[in-house]
mmCIF file of C-alpha atoms in Angstrom:
data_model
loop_
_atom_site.group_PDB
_atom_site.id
_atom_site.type_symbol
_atom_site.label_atom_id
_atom_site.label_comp_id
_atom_site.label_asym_id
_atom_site.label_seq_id
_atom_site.Cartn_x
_atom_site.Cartn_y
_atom_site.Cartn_z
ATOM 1 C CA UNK A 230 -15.077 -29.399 -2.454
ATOM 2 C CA UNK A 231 -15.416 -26.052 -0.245
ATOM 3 C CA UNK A 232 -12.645 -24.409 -2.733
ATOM 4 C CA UNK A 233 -14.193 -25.740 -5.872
ATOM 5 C CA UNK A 234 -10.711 -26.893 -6.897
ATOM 6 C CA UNK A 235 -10.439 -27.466 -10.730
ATOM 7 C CA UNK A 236 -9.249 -31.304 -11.127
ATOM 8 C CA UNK A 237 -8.280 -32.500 -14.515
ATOM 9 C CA UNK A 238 -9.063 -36.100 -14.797
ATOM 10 C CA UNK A 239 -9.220 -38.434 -17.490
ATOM 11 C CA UNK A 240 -12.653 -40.685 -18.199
ATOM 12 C CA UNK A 241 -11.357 -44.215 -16.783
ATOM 13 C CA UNK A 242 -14.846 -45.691 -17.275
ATOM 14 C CA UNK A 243 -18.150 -46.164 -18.426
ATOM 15 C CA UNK A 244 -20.883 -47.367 -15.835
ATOM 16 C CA UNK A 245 -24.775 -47.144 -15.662
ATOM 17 C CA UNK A 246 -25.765 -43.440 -15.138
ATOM 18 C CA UNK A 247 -22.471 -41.831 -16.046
ATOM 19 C CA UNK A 248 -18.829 -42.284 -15.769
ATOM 20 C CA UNK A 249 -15.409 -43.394 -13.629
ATOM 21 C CA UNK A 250 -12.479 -41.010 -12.747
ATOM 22 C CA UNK A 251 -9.271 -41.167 -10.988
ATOM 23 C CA UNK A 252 -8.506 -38.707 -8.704
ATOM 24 C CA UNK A 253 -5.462 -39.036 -6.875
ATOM 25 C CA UNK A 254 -5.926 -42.850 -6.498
ATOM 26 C CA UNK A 255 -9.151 -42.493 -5.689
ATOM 27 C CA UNK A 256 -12.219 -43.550 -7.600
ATOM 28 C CA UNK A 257 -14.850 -40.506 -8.687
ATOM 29 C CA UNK A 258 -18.644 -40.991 -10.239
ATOM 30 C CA UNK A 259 -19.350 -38.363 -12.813
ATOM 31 C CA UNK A 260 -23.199 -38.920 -13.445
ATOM 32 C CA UNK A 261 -23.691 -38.565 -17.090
ATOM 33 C CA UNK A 262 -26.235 -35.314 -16.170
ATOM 34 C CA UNK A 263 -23.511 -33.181 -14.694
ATOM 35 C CA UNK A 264 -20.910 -34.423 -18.093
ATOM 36 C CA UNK A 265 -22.227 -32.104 -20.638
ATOM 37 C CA UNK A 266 -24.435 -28.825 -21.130
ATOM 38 C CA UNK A 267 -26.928 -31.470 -23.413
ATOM 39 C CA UNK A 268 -28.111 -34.839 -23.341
ATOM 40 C CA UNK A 269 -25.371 -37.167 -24.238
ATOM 41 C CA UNK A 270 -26.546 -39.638 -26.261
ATOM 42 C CA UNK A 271 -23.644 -42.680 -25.936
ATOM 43 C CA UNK A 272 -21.344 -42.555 -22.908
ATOM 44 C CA UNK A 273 -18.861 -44.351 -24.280
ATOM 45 C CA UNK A 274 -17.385 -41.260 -26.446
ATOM 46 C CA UNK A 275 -15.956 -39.969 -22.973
ATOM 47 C CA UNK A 276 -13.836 -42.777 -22.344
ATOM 48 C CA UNK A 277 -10.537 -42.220 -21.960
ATOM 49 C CA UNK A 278 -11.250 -38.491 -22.310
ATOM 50 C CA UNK A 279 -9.531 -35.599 -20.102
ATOM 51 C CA UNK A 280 -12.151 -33.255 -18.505
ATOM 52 C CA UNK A 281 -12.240 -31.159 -15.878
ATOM 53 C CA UNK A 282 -14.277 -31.782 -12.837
ATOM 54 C CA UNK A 283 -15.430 -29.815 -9.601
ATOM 55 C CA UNK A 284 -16.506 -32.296 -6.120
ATOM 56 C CA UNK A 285 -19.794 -31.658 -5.805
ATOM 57 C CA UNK A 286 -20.336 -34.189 -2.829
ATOM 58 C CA UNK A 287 -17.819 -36.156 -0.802
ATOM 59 C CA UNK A 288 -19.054 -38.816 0.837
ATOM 60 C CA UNK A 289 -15.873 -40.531 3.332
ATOM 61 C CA UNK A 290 -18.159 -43.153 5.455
ATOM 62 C CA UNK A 291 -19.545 -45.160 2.459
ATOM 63 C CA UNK A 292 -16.188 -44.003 0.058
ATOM 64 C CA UNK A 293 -18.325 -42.065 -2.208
ATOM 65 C CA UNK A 294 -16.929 -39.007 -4.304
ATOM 66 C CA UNK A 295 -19.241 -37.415 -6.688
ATOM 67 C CA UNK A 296 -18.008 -35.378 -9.557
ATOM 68 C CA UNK A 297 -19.398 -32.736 -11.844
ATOM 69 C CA UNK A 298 -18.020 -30.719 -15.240
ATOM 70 C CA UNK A 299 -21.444 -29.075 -16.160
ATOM 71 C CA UNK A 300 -20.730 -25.882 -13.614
ATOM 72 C CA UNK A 301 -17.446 -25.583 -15.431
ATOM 73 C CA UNK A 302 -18.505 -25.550 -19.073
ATOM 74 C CA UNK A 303 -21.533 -23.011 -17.693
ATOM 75 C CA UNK A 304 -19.000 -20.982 -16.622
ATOM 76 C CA UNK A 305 -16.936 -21.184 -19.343
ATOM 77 C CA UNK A 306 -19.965 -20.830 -21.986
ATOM 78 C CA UNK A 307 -21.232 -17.666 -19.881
ATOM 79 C CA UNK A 308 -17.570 -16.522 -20.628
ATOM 80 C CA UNK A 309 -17.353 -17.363 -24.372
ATOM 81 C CA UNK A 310 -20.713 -15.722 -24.496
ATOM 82 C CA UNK A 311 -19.426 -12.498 -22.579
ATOM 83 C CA UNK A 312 -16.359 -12.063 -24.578
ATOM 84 C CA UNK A 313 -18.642 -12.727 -28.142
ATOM 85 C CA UNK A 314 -20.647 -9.467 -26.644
ATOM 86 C CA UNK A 315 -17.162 -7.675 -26.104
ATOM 87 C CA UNK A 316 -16.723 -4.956 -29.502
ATOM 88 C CA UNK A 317 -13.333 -3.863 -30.173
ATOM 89 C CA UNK A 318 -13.215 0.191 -29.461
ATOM 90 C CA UNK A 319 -15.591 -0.300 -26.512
ATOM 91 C CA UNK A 320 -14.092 2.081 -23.612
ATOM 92 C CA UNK A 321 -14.281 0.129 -19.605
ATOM 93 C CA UNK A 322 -14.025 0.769 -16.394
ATOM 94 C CA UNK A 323 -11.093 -2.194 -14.450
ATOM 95 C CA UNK A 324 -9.208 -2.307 -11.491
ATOM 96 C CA UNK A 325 -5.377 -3.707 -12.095
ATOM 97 C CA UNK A 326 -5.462 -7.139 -10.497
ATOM 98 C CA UNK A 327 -1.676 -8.384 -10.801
ATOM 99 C CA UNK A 328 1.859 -6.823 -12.836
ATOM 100 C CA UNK A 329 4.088 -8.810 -14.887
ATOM 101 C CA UNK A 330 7.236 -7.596 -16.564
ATOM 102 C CA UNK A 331 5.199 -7.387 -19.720
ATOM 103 C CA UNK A 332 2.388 -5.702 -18.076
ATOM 104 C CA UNK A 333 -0.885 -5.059 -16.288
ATOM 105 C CA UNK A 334 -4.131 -7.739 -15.994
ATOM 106 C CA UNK A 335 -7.160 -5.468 -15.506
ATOM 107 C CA UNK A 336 -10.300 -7.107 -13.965
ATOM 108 C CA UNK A 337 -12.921 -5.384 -15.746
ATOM 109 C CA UNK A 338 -16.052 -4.361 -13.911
ATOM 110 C CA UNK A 339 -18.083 -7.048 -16.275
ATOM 111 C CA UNK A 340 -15.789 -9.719 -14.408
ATOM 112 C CA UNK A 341 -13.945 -10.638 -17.523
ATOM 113 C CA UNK A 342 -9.970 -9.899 -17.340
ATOM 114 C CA UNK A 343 -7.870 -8.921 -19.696
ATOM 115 C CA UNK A 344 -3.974 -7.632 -20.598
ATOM 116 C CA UNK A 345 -3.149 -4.093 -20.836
ATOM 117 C CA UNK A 346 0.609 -4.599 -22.508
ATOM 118 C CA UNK A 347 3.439 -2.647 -21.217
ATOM 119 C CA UNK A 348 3.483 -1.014 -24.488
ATOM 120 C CA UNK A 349 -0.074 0.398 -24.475
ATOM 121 C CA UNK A 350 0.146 1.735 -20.943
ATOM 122 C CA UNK A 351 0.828 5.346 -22.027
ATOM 123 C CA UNK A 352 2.147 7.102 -24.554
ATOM 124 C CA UNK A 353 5.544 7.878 -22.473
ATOM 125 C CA UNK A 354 7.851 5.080 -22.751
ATOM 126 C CA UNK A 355 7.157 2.773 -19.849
ATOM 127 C CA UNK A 356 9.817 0.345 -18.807
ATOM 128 C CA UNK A 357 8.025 -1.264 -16.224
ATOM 129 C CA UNK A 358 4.400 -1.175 -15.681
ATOM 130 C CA UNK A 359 5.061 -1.252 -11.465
ATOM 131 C CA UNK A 360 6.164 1.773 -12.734
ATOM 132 C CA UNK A 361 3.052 3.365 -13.285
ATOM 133 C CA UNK A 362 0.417 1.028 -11.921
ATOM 134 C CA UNK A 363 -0.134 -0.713 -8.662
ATOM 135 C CA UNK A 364 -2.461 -3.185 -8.251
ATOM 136 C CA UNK A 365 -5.781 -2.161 -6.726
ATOM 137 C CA UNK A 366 -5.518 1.149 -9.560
ATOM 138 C CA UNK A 367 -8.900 2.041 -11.225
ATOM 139 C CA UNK A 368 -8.123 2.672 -14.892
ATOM 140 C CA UNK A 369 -9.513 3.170 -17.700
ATOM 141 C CA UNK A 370 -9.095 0.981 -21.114
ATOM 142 C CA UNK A 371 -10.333 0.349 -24.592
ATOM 143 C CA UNK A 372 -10.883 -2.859 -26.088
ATOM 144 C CA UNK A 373 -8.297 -3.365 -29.184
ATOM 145 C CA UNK A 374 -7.860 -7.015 -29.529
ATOM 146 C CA UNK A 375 -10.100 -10.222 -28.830
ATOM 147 C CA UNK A 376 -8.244 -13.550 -29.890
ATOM 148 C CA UNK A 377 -8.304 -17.016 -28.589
ATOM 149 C CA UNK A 378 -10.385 -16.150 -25.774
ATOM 150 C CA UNK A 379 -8.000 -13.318 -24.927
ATOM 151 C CA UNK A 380 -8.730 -9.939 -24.431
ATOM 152 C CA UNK A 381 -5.909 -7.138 -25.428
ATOM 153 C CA UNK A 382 -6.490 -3.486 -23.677
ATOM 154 C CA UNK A 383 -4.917 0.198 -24.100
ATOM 155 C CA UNK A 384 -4.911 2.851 -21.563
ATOM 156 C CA UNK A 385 -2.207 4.923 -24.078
ATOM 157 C CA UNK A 386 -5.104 4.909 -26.942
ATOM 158 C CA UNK A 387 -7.529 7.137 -24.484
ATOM 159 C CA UNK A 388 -4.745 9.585 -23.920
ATOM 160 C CA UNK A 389 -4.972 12.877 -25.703
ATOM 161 C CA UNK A 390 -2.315 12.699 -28.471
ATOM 162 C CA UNK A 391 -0.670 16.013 -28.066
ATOM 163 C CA UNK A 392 0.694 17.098 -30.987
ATOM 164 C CA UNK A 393 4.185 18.887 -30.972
ATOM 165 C CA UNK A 394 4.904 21.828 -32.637
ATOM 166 C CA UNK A 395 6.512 20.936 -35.880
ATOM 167 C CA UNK A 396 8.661 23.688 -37.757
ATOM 168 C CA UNK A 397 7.784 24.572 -41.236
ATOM 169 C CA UNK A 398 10.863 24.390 -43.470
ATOM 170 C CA UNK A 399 9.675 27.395 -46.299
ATOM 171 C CA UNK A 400 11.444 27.264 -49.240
ATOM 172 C CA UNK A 401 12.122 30.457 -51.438
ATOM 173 C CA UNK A 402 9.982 30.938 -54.735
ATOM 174 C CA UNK A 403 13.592 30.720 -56.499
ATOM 175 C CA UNK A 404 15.023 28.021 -55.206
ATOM 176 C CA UNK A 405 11.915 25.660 -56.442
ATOM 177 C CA UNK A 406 13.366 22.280 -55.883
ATOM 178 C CA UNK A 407 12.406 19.737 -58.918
ATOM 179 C CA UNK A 408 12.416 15.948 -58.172
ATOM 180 C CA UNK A 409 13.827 14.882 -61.530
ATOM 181 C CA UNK A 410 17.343 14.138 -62.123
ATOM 182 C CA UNK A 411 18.517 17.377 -64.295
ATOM 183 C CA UNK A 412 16.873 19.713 -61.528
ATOM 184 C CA UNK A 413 19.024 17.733 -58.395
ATOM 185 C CA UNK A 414 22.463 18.159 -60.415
ATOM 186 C CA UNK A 415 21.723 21.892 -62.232
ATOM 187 C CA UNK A 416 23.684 23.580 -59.505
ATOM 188 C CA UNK A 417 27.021 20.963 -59.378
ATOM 189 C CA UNK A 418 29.715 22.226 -61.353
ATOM 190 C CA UNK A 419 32.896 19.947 -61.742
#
């Protein structure tokens, strides 16, 4: 309860006022107000459903335990809602929270999270993004990729692209090269 562990469970049963769980052999209450964001209208569709629950009181002397989903789907609506505001381009501010082999997870400063591939760190070839990054770095991203819920960054597409110097090949007035087939063989002689 103090940790606000996530506990999947699956709806066991229907009683007056809400619903039965089994947690780890032991029985839970769900009270059909903390089951849904909205009224529910018929109980019964829950049954035998999987949800995800939070203790929101444990009772041991008269075996209660008390269960609730509604602070979950809150928190997972105020997220949805969060990441519907999010607009592809938009520059943040993040701090790297953990590297993988594949790359960086940035928390961003508007609490969301989201994946900075190791291919988007810069626009030098990184092999590993430990390389680079530690955790705890402040960077800098833009938003290029919102799907499923997930949220793909770039640190290499704020990076000046610095052009290189190209040479100009010039090609002499007389030597005009044609692109149709008598002009690429007028020169061969067998």
């Amino acid at each position: 309860m103090e940790e606000k562990t996530v506990l999947p469970v699956k709806v066991e049963g229907v009683v007056n006022g809400g619903v039965i769980v089994m947690i780890e052999g032991l029985r839970g209450f769900v009270p059909a107000s903390k089951l849904s964001l909205s009224y529910i209208e018929d109980l019964e569709t829950y049954l035998l459903k999987e949800i995800e629950v939070q203790v929101i009181d444990a009772d041991q002397a008269n075996n209660r335990l008390v269960l609730s989903a509604r602070e979950l789907l809150k928190e997972k609506k105020a997220r949805e809602d969060q990441i519907a505001n999010l607009k592809i381009g938009e520059v943040l501010e993040g701090t790297v929270e953990t590297l993988q082999n594949y790359g960086a997870f940035i928390k961003l400063d508007n609490g969301l999270s989201g994946l900075v591939h190791v291919s988007q760190i810069s626009q030098k070839r990184v092999k590993l993004p430990s390389d680079v990054l530690n955790a705890g770095d402040k960077v800098t991203v833009k938003v290029i990729g919102i799907k499923d819920g997930k949220i793909s960054l770039s640190m290499k597409a704020l990076e000046e692209v610095k052009e290189e110097p190209t040479e100009k090949v010039v090609i002499p007035k007389s030597e005009n090269i044609g692109t149709n087939l008598g002009d690429l063989f007028k020169n061969i002689q067998l």
